[in-house]
Amino acid sequence: MERIETQVTGGCQCGAVRYRADAVLDSSHICHCRMCQKAVGNFFAALIGIPRDAFQWTRGAPAIFKSSDPVTRGFCAKCGTPLLYDYATSEHLNVTTGSLDNPAAFPPRAQFGSEGRMPWFGDLCEIEDEGTTEETMAEFAPTIKASNHQHPDHDTNDWPA
């Protein structure tokens, strides 16, 4: 895996846990295995590798669940956001791509755990797109936006504001 020197930041939905990395690996991937599905509460986990020497927690620290003998998974104890997959003997750890402040910069390059892939996964792009949240939830979107407690997609000195 190639090391890419770049600065990335990320964290949980409520802002209690934040991290920074000065490098990532060219390993952005999705894992369909059942353990990853349960860990993130979704059809797959999107992950990217970060060298241990390039990673630091900048606010708080995740709660940890040992999902198997060699693997721990980190999540925010306050809001539940999945943040981390850590294989104990690896030289890198993996953060959930969705917890990055700019997840679009790291599209998946590989897929793993195909034994757990949903049989209809390949058909997702064929499902009708009903539009933006503002369009599909026009009655509720303004209230949600006005009362949003989600941490912004950038570092802040203090949170909540």
XYZ file of C-alpha atoms in Angstrom, residues 3-131:
129
model
C 1.500 6.093 1.763
C 0.004 9.414 0.691
C 1.230 12.449 2.628
C -1.870 14.588 3.134
C -3.677 16.058 6.077
C -7.155 14.753 6.876
C -9.477 15.379 9.784
C -12.619 13.690 10.936
C -14.756 12.720 13.851
C -18.106 11.667 15.145
C -21.513 13.198 14.541
C -21.730 15.011 17.887
C -18.131 16.311 17.918
C -17.070 14.626 21.166
C -14.363 12.628 19.335
C -12.141 14.158 16.645
C -8.968 12.959 14.926
C -6.289 14.128 12.532
C -3.883 12.303 10.253
C -0.896 13.554 8.289
C -0.989 10.635 5.852
C -3.374 7.993 4.526
C -2.859 4.802 2.583
C -4.217 4.207 -0.908
C -6.449 1.562 0.655
C -9.908 3.105 0.656
C -12.260 0.136 0.501
C -15.593 -1.266 1.496
C -16.069 -4.469 3.438
C -19.294 -6.439 3.076
C -18.584 -9.023 5.799
C -21.282 -9.564 8.400
C -19.064 -8.351 11.242
C -18.470 -5.010 9.488
C -22.168 -4.736 8.638
C -23.096 -5.043 12.293
C -20.282 -2.714 13.426
C -21.557 0.156 11.278
C -25.248 -0.780 11.181
C -25.301 -0.796 7.397
C -24.847 -2.997 4.329
C -21.057 -2.480 4.317
C -18.294 -0.611 6.129
C -16.331 1.999 4.194
C -12.772 2.221 5.568
C -9.415 3.837 4.803
C -6.035 2.924 6.235
C -3.931 5.414 8.163
C -0.343 4.733 9.289
C -0.200 4.664 13.087
C 2.628 7.207 13.149
C 0.472 9.696 11.225
C -2.662 9.460 13.403
C -3.777 11.262 16.551
C -6.978 11.861 18.479
C -7.479 15.625 18.812
C -10.609 15.651 20.975
C -11.799 12.852 23.215
C -11.211 9.196 22.484
C -13.469 6.470 21.183
C -15.116 3.785 23.252
C -13.768 0.388 22.225
C -15.448 -2.930 21.443
C -13.301 -6.004 20.855
C -15.137 -7.668 17.962
C -12.646 -10.556 17.786
C -9.366 -11.446 19.474
C -7.194 -9.347 17.114
C -9.702 -6.587 16.258
C -11.028 -3.622 18.187
C -13.586 -1.198 16.864
C -13.933 2.345 18.100
C -17.066 4.453 18.280
C -18.272 7.592 19.998
C -19.845 6.702 23.349
C -22.057 9.814 23.195
C -23.581 9.584 19.704
C -22.633 6.072 18.544
C -20.782 7.035 15.366
C -18.526 4.160 14.202
C -14.987 5.533 13.816
C -12.306 2.867 13.860
C -11.297 -0.653 12.835
C -7.982 -1.642 14.407
C -6.266 -4.971 13.714
C -3.785 -5.250 16.592
C -0.699 -6.408 14.675
C -1.131 -4.127 11.664
C 1.162 -1.161 11.038
C -1.902 0.928 10.280
C -5.428 1.380 11.536
C -8.580 2.058 9.562
C -11.048 4.872 10.100
C -14.555 4.874 8.699
C -14.469 6.879 5.503
C -17.793 8.512 6.352
C -16.272 9.983 9.532
C -13.736 11.962 7.486
C -14.570 15.640 7.033
C -14.189 15.151 3.267
C -15.145 11.534 2.526
C -15.689 12.226 -1.196
C -11.909 12.618 -1.600
C -11.384 8.885 -0.970
C -13.577 6.736 -3.223
C -13.342 2.987 -2.638
C -10.609 1.215 -4.604
C -11.466 -2.331 -3.522
C -14.160 -4.517 -1.950
C -13.740 -7.297 0.596
C -15.965 -9.703 2.497
C -18.021 -10.594 -0.547
C -19.566 -13.521 1.348
C -21.747 -10.966 3.150
C -22.554 -8.734 0.171
C -26.274 -8.164 -0.198
C -27.525 -9.988 -3.305
C -29.132 -6.785 -4.607
C -26.138 -4.509 -3.962
C -25.325 -4.122 -7.655
C -28.845 -2.876 -8.350
C -28.714 0.160 -6.024
C -28.005 2.652 -8.812
C -31.161 1.493 -10.588
C -33.428 2.532 -7.703
C -35.276 5.761 -8.387
C -33.641 8.828 -6.856
C -36.436 10.849 -5.281
C -34.295 13.976 -4.803
